[in-house]
CSV table of C-alpha atoms and ligand atoms in Angstrom, one decimal:
chain,number,residue,atom,x,y,z
A,4,MET,CA,33.4,-93.9,-21.8
A,5,GLU,CA,36.9,-95.3,-20.6
A,6,ARG,CA,37.0,-96.7,-17.2
A,7,THR,CA,39.6,-95.8,-14.7
A,8,VAL,CA,42.0,-98.6,-14.0
A,9,LEU,CA,44.0,-99.1,-10.8
A,10,PRO,CA,47.4,-97.7,-11.5
A,11,GLU,CA,50.1,-100.5,-11.8
A,12,ALA,CA,52.6,-98.4,-9.9
A,13,GLY,CA,51.4,-96.2,-7.2
A,14,VAL,CA,51.0,-92.6,-7.9
A,15,PRO,CA,53.2,-90.5,-5.8
A,16,ALA,CA,51.9,-88.5,-3.1
A,17,GLU,CA,52.9,-85.2,-4.4
A,18,ALA,CA,51.1,-85.6,-7.7
A,19,LEU,CA,48.0,-87.0,-6.1
A,20,ASP,CA,48.0,-83.9,-3.9
A,21,GLN,CA,48.0,-81.5,-6.7
A,22,GLU,CA,45.5,-83.4,-8.7
A,23,LEU,CA,43.0,-83.4,-5.8
A,24,ASP,CA,43.7,-79.8,-5.1
A,25,SER,CA,43.1,-78.7,-8.6
A,26,LEU,CA,39.3,-80.4,-8.0
A,27,ARG,CA,38.4,-78.3,-5.1
A,28,ALA,CA,36.0,-75.4,-6.0
A,29,ASP,CA,37.2,-72.1,-4.7
A,30,ASP,CA,36.2,-70.9,-1.2
A,31,VAL,CA,33.6,-68.4,-2.4
A,32,HIS,CA,31.8,-70.1,-5.2
A,33,GLY,CA,31.9,-73.6,-3.4
A,34,HIS,CA,30.2,-71.9,-0.5
A,35,TRP,CA,26.8,-73.2,-0.6
A,36,ALA,CA,27.9,-76.7,-1.4
A,37,ARG,CA,29.8,-77.1,1.8
A,38,ALA,CA,26.8,-75.7,4.1
A,39,GLY,CA,27.0,-76.3,7.7
A,40,ARG,CA,30.2,-75.1,8.8
A,41,GLY,CA,30.8,-72.6,11.3
A,42,PRO,CA,33.5,-69.8,11.2
A,43,PRO,CA,37.3,-70.5,11.0
A,44,ASP,CA,37.7,-70.9,14.7
A,45,VAL,CA,34.9,-73.5,14.9
A,46,GLN,CA,36.3,-75.4,12.0
A,47,ARG,CA,39.5,-75.6,13.4
A,48,VAL,CA,38.1,-77.2,16.7
A,49,ALA,CA,36.2,-79.4,14.8
A,50,GLN,CA,39.0,-80.7,12.4
A,51,ALA,CA,41.4,-81.1,15.4
A,52,ALA,CA,38.9,-83.4,17.2
A,53,TYR,CA,37.9,-85.3,13.9
A,54,ALA,CA,41.6,-85.7,13.0
A,55,ARG,CA,42.4,-87.4,16.3
A,56,PHE,CA,39.8,-89.6,16.2
A,57,ARG,CA,39.4,-90.4,12.6
A,58,ASP,CA,40.7,-94.0,12.5
A,59,ASP,CA,38.6,-95.2,15.5
A,60,ASN,CA,35.4,-96.9,14.3
A,61,GLY,CA,32.2,-95.6,15.4
A,62,ILE,CA,30.7,-99.1,15.1
A,63,PHE,CA,31.9,-99.5,18.8
A,64,SER,CA,29.9,-96.9,20.4
A,65,LEU,CA,27.6,-99.0,22.5
A,66,ARG,CA,30.4,-100.9,23.6
A,67,ALA,CA,34.0,-98.9,24.1
A,68,PRO,CA,33.7,-97.1,27.4
A,69,ALA,CA,35.1,-93.7,26.3
A,70,MET,CA,33.1,-93.6,23.0
A,71,LYS,CA,30.2,-94.4,24.6
A,72,ARG,CA,30.5,-91.8,27.3
A,73,ILE,CA,31.4,-89.1,24.7
A,74,GLU,CA,28.4,-90.1,22.5
A,75,GLY,CA,26.0,-90.0,25.5
A,76,ALA,CA,27.3,-86.6,26.4
A,77,VAL,CA,26.6,-85.4,23.0
A,78,THR,CA,23.0,-86.8,22.9
A,79,ASP,CA,22.4,-85.4,26.4
A,80,MET,CA,23.5,-81.8,25.6
A,81,CYS,CA,21.4,-82.1,22.3
A,82,LEU,CA,18.2,-83.5,24.0
A,83,SER,CA,18.3,-80.6,26.5
A,84,LEU,CA,17.6,-78.1,23.9
A,85,PHE,CA,14.1,-79.5,22.8
A,86,HIS,CA,12.2,-79.2,26.3
A,87,PRO,CA,12.4,-82.8,26.9
A,88,PRO,CA,10.3,-84.6,29.5
A,89,PRO,CA,12.5,-86.4,32.1
A,90,ASP,CA,12.4,-89.7,30.7
A,91,ALA,CA,13.3,-88.6,26.8
A,92,GLY,CA,16.2,-90.1,25.4
A,93,ALA,CA,18.2,-89.5,22.0
A,94,THR,CA,20.2,-91.3,19.4
A,95,PHE,CA,23.4,-90.0,17.3
A,96,THR,CA,23.1,-90.9,13.7
A,97,THR,CA,24.9,-90.4,10.4
A,98,GLY,CA,22.6,-87.8,9.1
A,99,GLY,CA,19.0,-86.5,8.6
A,100,SER,CA,18.3,-89.4,6.3
A,101,ASP,CA,19.2,-91.9,8.9
A,102,SER,CA,17.5,-90.0,11.6
A,103,ASN,CA,14.2,-89.9,9.5
A,104,TYR,CA,14.7,-93.6,8.8
A,105,SER,CA,15.2,-94.3,12.5
A,106,ALA,CA,11.8,-92.7,13.2
A,107,LEU,CA,10.0,-94.2,10.5
A,108,HIS,CA,11.4,-97.6,11.4
A,109,ALA,CA,10.3,-96.9,15.4
A,110,MET,CA,7.0,-95.8,14.2
A,111,ARG,CA,6.5,-98.9,12.4
A,112,GLU,CA,7.6,-101.2,15.4
A,113,TRP,CA,5.5,-99.2,17.7
A,114,ALA,CA,2.4,-99.6,15.5
A,115,ARG,CA,2.8,-103.4,15.3
A,116,GLU,CA,2.2,-103.5,19.3
A,117,ALA,CA,-0.1,-100.4,19.4
A,118,ARG,CA,-2.0,-100.5,16.3
A,119,PRO,CA,-2.0,-104.1,15.2
A,120,GLN,CA,-5.2,-103.8,13.1
A,121,ALA,CA,-3.2,-101.5,10.7
A,122,ARG,CA,-2.4,-104.3,8.5
A,123,GLU,CA,-0.8,-102.2,5.6
A,124,PRO,CA,0.2,-99.0,7.6
A,125,GLU,CA,0.3,-95.7,6.0
A,126,VAL,CA,2.0,-92.5,7.1
A,127,ILE,CA,0.7,-89.2,6.3
A,128,ALA,CA,3.3,-86.3,5.4
A,129,PRO,CA,2.7,-82.9,3.7
A,130,HIS,CA,3.7,-82.3,0.2
A,131,SER,CA,6.7,-80.3,1.4
A,132,ALA,CA,8.1,-83.0,3.6
A,133,HIS,CA,11.6,-84.0,2.8
A,134,PRO,CA,12.0,-86.9,0.3
A,135,THR,CA,13.8,-89.1,2.9
A,136,MET,CA,10.3,-89.8,4.1
A,137,SER,CA,9.5,-91.3,0.6
A,138,LYS,CA,12.8,-93.2,0.9
A,139,GLY,CA,12.1,-94.5,4.2
A,140,CYS,CA,8.6,-95.6,3.7
A,141,HIS,CA,9.8,-97.5,0.5
A,142,TYR,CA,12.7,-99.4,2.5
A,143,PHE,CA,10.1,-100.2,5.3
A,144,GLY,CA,7.1,-101.3,3.3
A,145,LEU,CA,5.1,-98.3,4.5
A,146,LYS,CA,2.5,-96.4,2.4
A,147,LEU,CA,3.5,-92.6,2.4
A,148,VAL,CA,0.3,-90.6,1.8
A,149,ARG,CA,1.2,-87.1,0.6
A,150,THR,CA,-1.4,-84.2,1.4
A,151,ALA,CA,-1.8,-81.0,-0.4
A,152,LEU,CA,-0.5,-78.1,1.3
A,153,GLY,CA,-2.6,-74.9,2.4
A,154,ALA,CA,-2.4,-71.7,0.8
A,155,ASP,CA,0.1,-70.7,3.1
A,156,ARG,CA,2.3,-73.5,1.8
A,157,ARG,CA,2.1,-75.1,5.3
A,158,ALA,CA,0.7,-78.5,6.1
A,159,ALA,CA,-3.2,-78.3,6.0
A,160,PRO,CA,-4.6,-79.8,9.4
A,161,ALA,CA,-7.9,-80.6,7.5
A,162,ALA,CA,-6.2,-82.4,4.5
A,163,VAL,CA,-4.3,-84.4,7.0
A,164,ARG,CA,-7.4,-85.3,8.8
A,165,ALA,CA,-9.2,-86.5,5.8
A,166,ALA,CA,-6.4,-88.7,4.6
A,167,ILE,CA,-6.4,-90.7,7.7
A,168,THR,CA,-7.7,-94.3,7.3
A,169,PRO,CA,-7.9,-97.2,9.6
A,170,ASN,CA,-4.2,-98.1,8.3
A,171,THR,CA,-2.6,-94.8,9.5
A,172,ILE,CA,-0.1,-95.2,11.9
A,173,GLY,CA,1.8,-91.9,12.0
A,174,LEU,CA,1.9,-88.1,11.0
A,175,VAL,CA,5.1,-86.1,9.9
A,176,GLY,CA,5.4,-82.4,10.1
A,177,SER,CA,8.6,-80.2,9.3
A,178,ALA,CA,10.1,-77.7,11.4
A,179,PRO,CA,10.9,-76.1,9.1
A,180,CYS,CA,10.5,-77.8,5.5
A,181,TRP,CA,13.4,-77.2,3.3
A,182,PRO,CA,11.8,-76.0,0.3
A,183,PHE,CA,10.2,-72.8,2.0
A,184,GLY,CA,11.6,-72.6,5.3
A,185,LEU,CA,8.2,-72.8,6.9
A,186,TYR,CA,7.0,-74.5,10.0
A,187,ASP,CA,4.3,-76.8,9.6
A,188,PRO,CA,1.4,-76.2,12.5
A,189,ILE,CA,2.9,-79.1,14.7
A,190,PRO,CA,0.3,-78.4,17.6
A,191,ALA,CA,-2.7,-78.8,15.1
A,192,LEU,CA,-1.1,-82.1,13.7
A,193,GLY,CA,-0.6,-83.0,17.3
A,194,GLU,CA,-4.3,-82.6,18.1
A,195,ILE,CA,-5.2,-84.9,15.3
A,196,ALA,CA,-2.4,-87.4,16.5
A,197,GLU,CA,-3.8,-87.6,20.0
A,198,GLU,CA,-7.2,-88.0,18.7
A,199,PHE,CA,-6.5,-90.9,16.4
A,200,GLN,CA,-3.6,-92.3,18.7
A,201,LEU,CA,-1.0,-91.7,15.9
A,202,TRP,CA,2.8,-91.4,16.3
A,203,LEU,CA,3.9,-87.7,15.5
A,204,HIS,CA,7.3,-87.3,14.1
A,205,VAL,CA,8.8,-83.9,13.5
A,206,ASP,CA,11.6,-83.5,10.8
A,207,ALA,CA,13.7,-80.6,12.4
A,208,CYS,CA,16.7,-81.8,10.4
A,209,VAL,CA,17.0,-77.8,9.3
A,210,GLY,CA,16.0,-76.0,12.3
A,211,GLY,CA,16.7,-78.4,15.3
A,212,TYR,CA,19.9,-76.7,16.2
A,213,PHE,CA,19.1,-73.1,14.9
A,214,ALA,CA,15.6,-72.6,16.4
A,215,PRO,CA,16.5,-73.2,20.1
A,216,PHE,CA,18.9,-70.2,19.8
A,217,ALA,CA,17.0,-68.0,17.6
A,218,GLU,CA,13.8,-68.4,20.0
A,219,ARG,CA,16.1,-67.4,23.0
A,220,LEU,CA,17.0,-64.4,20.8
A,221,GLY,CA,13.3,-63.4,20.4
A,222,VAL,CA,12.3,-65.1,16.9
A,223,LYS,CA,8.8,-66.2,17.5
A,224,LEU,CA,7.9,-69.6,15.9
A,225,PRO,CA,5.2,-72.0,16.5
A,226,PRO,CA,5.8,-74.7,19.1
A,227,TRP,CA,7.6,-77.5,17.3
A,228,ASP,CA,9.3,-79.8,19.8
A,229,PHE,CA,8.4,-81.8,22.9
A,230,ARG,CA,6.7,-78.8,24.2
A,231,VAL,CA,3.9,-80.2,21.8
A,232,PRO,CA,2.7,-83.4,23.8
A,233,ALA,CA,1.9,-85.6,21.0
A,234,VAL,CA,5.4,-85.3,19.3
A,235,GLN,CA,7.1,-88.7,19.8
A,236,SER,CA,10.2,-88.2,17.5
A,237,ILE,CA,12.2,-85.5,16.2
A,238,SER,CA,15.0,-85.6,13.9
A,239,ALA,CA,17.7,-82.7,14.0
A,240,ASP,CA,21.2,-82.5,11.9
A,241,LEU,CA,24.2,-81.7,14.0
A,242,HIS,CA,26.0,-81.5,10.7
A,243,LYS,CA,23.8,-78.6,9.6
A,244,TRP,CA,23.3,-75.7,11.8
A,245,GLY,CA,25.0,-77.6,14.6
A,246,TYR,CA,28.0,-76.8,12.8
A,247,CYS,CA,29.5,-80.4,13.4
A,248,PRO,CA,31.3,-82.3,10.8
A,249,LYS,CA,29.5,-84.8,8.8
A,250,PRO,CA,28.2,-87.4,9.3
A,251,ALA,CA,26.2,-86.1,12.3
A,252,SER,CA,22.8,-85.9,13.3
A,253,THR,CA,20.3,-87.1,16.2
A,254,VAL,CA,17.0,-88.6,16.6
A,255,LEU,CA,15.3,-87.7,19.9
A,256,TRP,CA,12.7,-89.8,21.4
A,257,ARG,CA,10.0,-88.6,23.8
A,258,ARG,CA,10.6,-91.8,25.9
A,259,ASP,CA,14.2,-93.2,26.1
A,260,ASP,CA,12.4,-96.8,26.1
A,261,TYR,CA,11.4,-96.1,22.5
A,262,LYS,CA,14.8,-97.2,21.7
A,263,ARG,CA,13.4,-100.7,22.0
A,264,PHE,CA,11.5,-99.8,18.7
A,265,HIS,CA,14.8,-98.7,17.2
A,266,TYR,CA,17.4,-101.2,18.1
A,267,VAL,CA,17.8,-104.5,16.3
A,268,HIS,CA,19.7,-107.0,18.1
A,269,PRO,CA,20.4,-110.0,15.7
A,270,SER,CA,22.4,-112.9,17.1
A,271,ASP,CA,21.7,-115.5,14.2
A,272,TRP,CA,25.1,-115.7,12.9
A,273,PRO,CA,28.6,-117.0,14.1
A,274,GLY,CA,29.5,-113.9,15.7
A,275,GLY,CA,26.9,-113.5,18.3
A,276,GLN,CA,24.8,-110.4,19.3
A,277,TYR,CA,25.6,-107.6,16.9
A,278,THR,CA,23.7,-104.5,17.8
A,279,THR,CA,24.8,-101.0,16.5
A,280,ALA,CA,23.4,-97.5,17.3
A,281,GLY,CA,21.7,-97.0,14.1
A,282,PHE,CA,21.5,-98.1,10.7
A,283,ALA,CA,25.3,-97.7,9.9
A,284,GLY,CA,27.9,-100.4,10.9
A,285,SER,CA,31.3,-98.9,10.6
A,286,ARG,CA,31.1,-95.0,10.5
A,287,PRO,CA,33.9,-92.5,11.5
A,288,ALA,CA,34.2,-92.0,15.2
A,289,GLY,CA,35.8,-88.7,14.3
A,290,SER,CA,32.4,-87.3,13.9
A,291,ILE,CA,31.2,-88.2,17.5
A,292,TYR,CA,34.1,-86.6,19.2
A,293,ALA,CA,34.1,-83.4,16.8
A,294,ALA,CA,30.4,-83.2,17.8
A,295,TYR,CA,31.4,-83.3,21.4
A,296,ALA,CA,34.2,-80.7,20.6
A,297,VAL,CA,32.0,-78.2,19.0
A,298,LEU,CA,29.2,-78.5,21.1
A,299,ARG,CA,31.4,-77.7,24.5
A,300,TYR,CA,33.5,-75.1,22.6
A,301,LEU,CA,30.3,-73.0,21.4
A,302,GLY,CA,28.2,-73.5,24.4
A,303,TRP,CA,24.9,-71.3,24.5
A,304,ALA,CA,27.1,-68.5,24.2
A,305,GLY,CA,28.7,-69.3,21.1
A,306,TYR,CA,25.5,-70.6,19.2
A,307,LEU,CA,23.7,-67.5,20.5
A,308,ARG,CA,26.4,-65.5,18.8
A,309,LEU,CA,26.3,-67.5,15.7
A,310,ALA,CA,22.4,-67.4,15.5
A,311,ARG,CA,22.6,-63.5,15.7
A,312,GLN,CA,25.1,-63.4,12.7
A,313,VAL,CA,23.2,-65.7,10.6
A,314,LEU,CA,19.9,-63.8,11.4
A,315,ALA,CA,21.6,-60.5,10.4
A,316,ASP,CA,23.1,-62.1,7.2
A,317,LYS,CA,19.7,-63.4,6.4
A,318,GLU,CA,18.0,-60.1,6.4
A,319,ARG,CA,20.9,-58.7,4.4
A,320,LEU,CA,20.7,-61.4,1.6
A,321,GLU,CA,17.0,-61.1,1.4
A,322,GLN,CA,16.9,-57.4,1.0
A,323,GLY,CA,20.1,-57.8,-1.4
A,324,ILE,CA,18.0,-60.4,-3.4
A,325,SER,CA,14.6,-58.3,-3.3
A,326,ALA,CA,16.6,-55.5,-4.6
A,327,ILE,CA,17.4,-57.4,-7.8
A,328,ASP,CA,15.1,-56.6,-10.6
A,329,GLY,CA,13.6,-60.0,-11.5
A,330,LEU,CA,13.9,-61.8,-8.2
A,331,VAL,CA,11.6,-62.2,-5.4
A,332,ALA,CA,12.7,-63.3,-1.8
A,333,LEU,CA,10.4,-65.6,-0.1
A,334,ARG,CA,9.2,-64.9,3.4
A,335,THR,CA,10.4,-67.8,5.3
A,336,ASP,CA,10.0,-68.5,9.2
A,337,LEU,CA,13.7,-69.3,9.5
A,338,LEU,CA,16.0,-71.3,6.9
A,339,PRO,CA,16.9,-71.7,4.4
A,340,VAL,CA,17.0,-68.4,2.5
A,341,ALA,CA,14.9,-69.0,-0.6
A,342,PHE,CA,14.0,-66.9,-3.8
A,343,GLY,CA,12.1,-67.3,-7.0
A,344,ALA,CA,11.9,-65.3,-10.4
A,345,ALA,CA,9.4,-62.4,-11.2
A,346,PRO,CA,7.5,-63.0,-14.5
A,347,GLY,CA,9.6,-62.8,-17.4
A,348,VAL,CA,12.6,-64.2,-15.8
A,349,ASP,CA,13.4,-67.9,-16.0
A,350,LEU,CA,15.0,-69.0,-12.7
A,351,ALA,CA,16.5,-72.0,-14.3
A,352,ARG,CA,18.5,-69.8,-16.3
A,353,VAL,CA,19.5,-67.7,-13.4
A,354,LYS,CA,21.0,-70.9,-12.1
A,355,GLY,CA,22.7,-71.9,-15.1
A,356,GLU,CA,24.3,-68.2,-15.5
A,357,MET,CA,25.3,-68.7,-11.8
A,358,ALA,CA,26.8,-72.3,-12.5
A,359,ASN,CA,28.9,-70.7,-15.3
A,360,LEU,CA,30.2,-68.2,-12.8
A,361,GLY,CA,31.2,-71.4,-10.7
A,362,TRP,CA,28.4,-71.4,-8.1
A,363,THR,CA,26.9,-74.6,-7.0
A,364,LEU,CA,23.1,-73.8,-5.9
A,365,LEU,CA,20.5,-75.9,-4.5
A,366,SER,CA,17.0,-75.5,-5.8
A,367,THR,CA,13.5,-76.6,-5.7
A,368,ALA,CA,11.4,-77.2,-8.7
A,369,ASP,CA,7.9,-76.7,-7.5
A,370,PRO,CA,7.6,-73.8,-7.6
A,371,PRO,CA,11.0,-72.8,-9.0
A,372,LEU,CA,13.0,-71.5,-6.1
A,373,ILE,CA,17.1,-71.4,-5.2
A,374,ASN,CA,17.8,-72.3,-1.9
A,375,LEU,CA,20.6,-70.9,0.2
A,376,PRO,CA,21.8,-72.9,3.3
A,377,LEU,CA,22.9,-69.7,4.9
A,378,ASP,CA,25.6,-70.6,7.7
A,379,ALA,CA,28.0,-68.9,10.1
A,380,ALA,CA,30.9,-69.6,7.6
A,381,ALA,CA,29.4,-67.3,5.0
A,382,ASP,CA,31.8,-64.1,5.4
A,383,GLU,CA,31.7,-60.7,3.7
A,384,ARG,CA,33.3,-62.0,0.4
A,385,VAL,CA,30.7,-64.9,0.1
A,386,LEU,CA,27.9,-62.6,0.5
A,387,SER,CA,28.8,-59.6,-1.3
A,388,THR,CA,30.2,-61.7,-4.4
A,389,PHE,CA,27.1,-63.7,-4.2
A,390,LEU,CA,24.8,-60.9,-4.5
A,391,LYS,CA,26.8,-59.1,-7.3
A,392,GLU,CA,27.2,-62.0,-9.4
A,393,LEU,CA,23.5,-62.9,-8.6
A,394,ALA,CA,22.5,-59.7,-10.1
A,395,LEU,CA,24.8,-60.0,-13.3
A,396,SER,CA,23.1,-63.7,-13.9
A,397,THR,CA,19.6,-62.4,-13.6
A,398,GLN,CA,20.4,-59.5,-16.1
A,399,ARG,CA,21.7,-62.2,-18.4
A,400,ALA,CA,18.8,-64.5,-17.7
A,401,ARG,CA,16.4,-61.8,-18.2
A,402,ALA,CA,17.9,-61.1,-21.8
A,403,ALA,CA,18.2,-64.7,-22.7
A,404,GLY,CA,14.6,-65.4,-21.6
A,405,THR,CA,12.9,-62.6,-23.6
A,406,ALA,CA,15.3,-63.8,-26.9
A,407,ARG,CA,13.7,-67.3,-26.2
A,408,GLU,CA,10.1,-66.3,-26.2
A,409,GLU,CA,10.6,-64.3,-29.2
A,410,LEU,CA,12.2,-67.3,-30.8
A,411,ARG,CA,9.1,-69.5,-29.7
A,412,TYR,CA,6.6,-67.2,-31.1
B,15,PLP,C1,18.9,-82.2,5.1
B,15,PLP,C2,17.5,-82.7,5.3
B,15,PLP,C3,17.6,-84.1,5.5
B,15,PLP,C4,18.3,-85.1,5.2
B,15,PLP,O1,19.5,-85.0,5.8
B,15,PLP,P1,20.7,-85.6,5.5
B,15,PLP,O2,21.8,-85.1,6.6
B,15,PLP,O3,21.3,-85.0,4.1
B,15,PLP,O4,20.8,-87.0,5.4
B,15,PLP,C5,16.0,-84.5,5.9
B,15,PLP,N1,15.0,-83.6,6.2
B,15,PLP,C6,15.2,-82.4,5.9
B,15,PLP,C7,14.1,-81.2,6.3
B,15,PLP,C8,16.6,-81.8,5.6
B,15,PLP,O5,16.8,-80.4,5.4
C-alpha cells in the first residue's frame, strides 16, 4: 500500500473542504455512528460553546480559575442526579473508558490500604461488562474474573459470590450493560460487597444520564446508584445520553476524598508538580464548556422532554422491528435498542445488507445482536428509513441464507 506523504506545497483550503465533505456519511445512514447528539437546537448550543473554547487546553482545569469553576459546576450538576450522600464527589473525564479506568485505578489504590493481604488483586465482573474493564485491569495489573450470567442475562449473584477469593478487591455491575440493555442486580451485588468488604463500581456509561429522567417519568428500574449503600463509584457518559459533545464523561465517587486514590501527583522531573484531573494530559476544554452549556440549556425540563421522546421512539422501533418477519426485538430495561434474528435468518447478513445501503451498525457477537444507540437526534427520516431498509435487508438476507444452506448440503 502506498503511504501518504506530506504534500510539498499545501493543499488549498477549498479543495480540502470538498475532499473532507465527500467523506461524510449522509445524515440518515450515518445516524447511529454519531450517537449521543441531541436534537438540532441542542447541537447548536453545544457547538457554539465548544467552538468558543476549542483552543483552550483542559489540562489546566485544576488551575485556571474560570475553567476550574465551570468544570466544578458541571460535576456538581451531574452528581446531583445520582442520589449522592453529602460528602460525595465527581471527576470530569474524557469518556467511559477513562471513567472506568479511573474507578479501577482508585479501587486498586484503596485496596492497597484496605486489603493489603490481596497480593495479586482480582476484580469480578459479569460476562456482559464492557471491555474497558478488561483493558483497565490489563493496564493496572489486576486480574479480571468474568462470571457467567444468569438465565435472565443479568449478573448472577451466586456466581459472583462463588468467584470471590482472598485476592478479590472489588465487584463491577452494569446499569445497564451495553449488549442487552439490562440492569445487573446492584442491590444484591451490594450485599456481597458489604459482606466481603469489597469496592463496588457501577458502570452506568449508557444509563447514567438517561435513567434519572426515565425514572422521574415512571420507568421502573432496580436501584443502581448511590441509593445502594455499597456503591463506591459510578461511571456515566455525558457524551452519550447527556447529549454533550465528545470527549465528556464523569466518574462519581461516594466520598470526595476517594480522589486521593484517583489523583497522581508526580513532581520527580524538572517541571515540578504535574497533577491533572484524570488520565489525559492536554484535552479539549471545549467539551467542558459545552457540557456546562448543554446541561444548563436543557435543565430538568429539557432532559425530561428528550427522555419522553426517546422512550416513545424506542417503543416504535421495537414494534417496527418485531413486525419484520425474521427479526426479534429484545426486551431491554432501557437502552440501547437491541434485536436478533429468528431461525433461518443470518443476522450478519442483515448487517451486511444494511452496510451495502450505507448504514453503519453496531453489534454484539454472543448472541448475535444489533444494538441501536437511539438518541434524541433520531428524527422521523431516520426512524422510517431505517425500518423500511431493515425490512428490505432482512428479506435479502433470508433469501441469501437459504441459498447458502442449500449449497452447504
Ligand atoms: C460506551 C461505554 C463505555 C466506554 O465509553 P467510551 O466513552 O466509548 O470510552 C463503557 N461502558 C459502557 C457500558 C459503555 O456503553
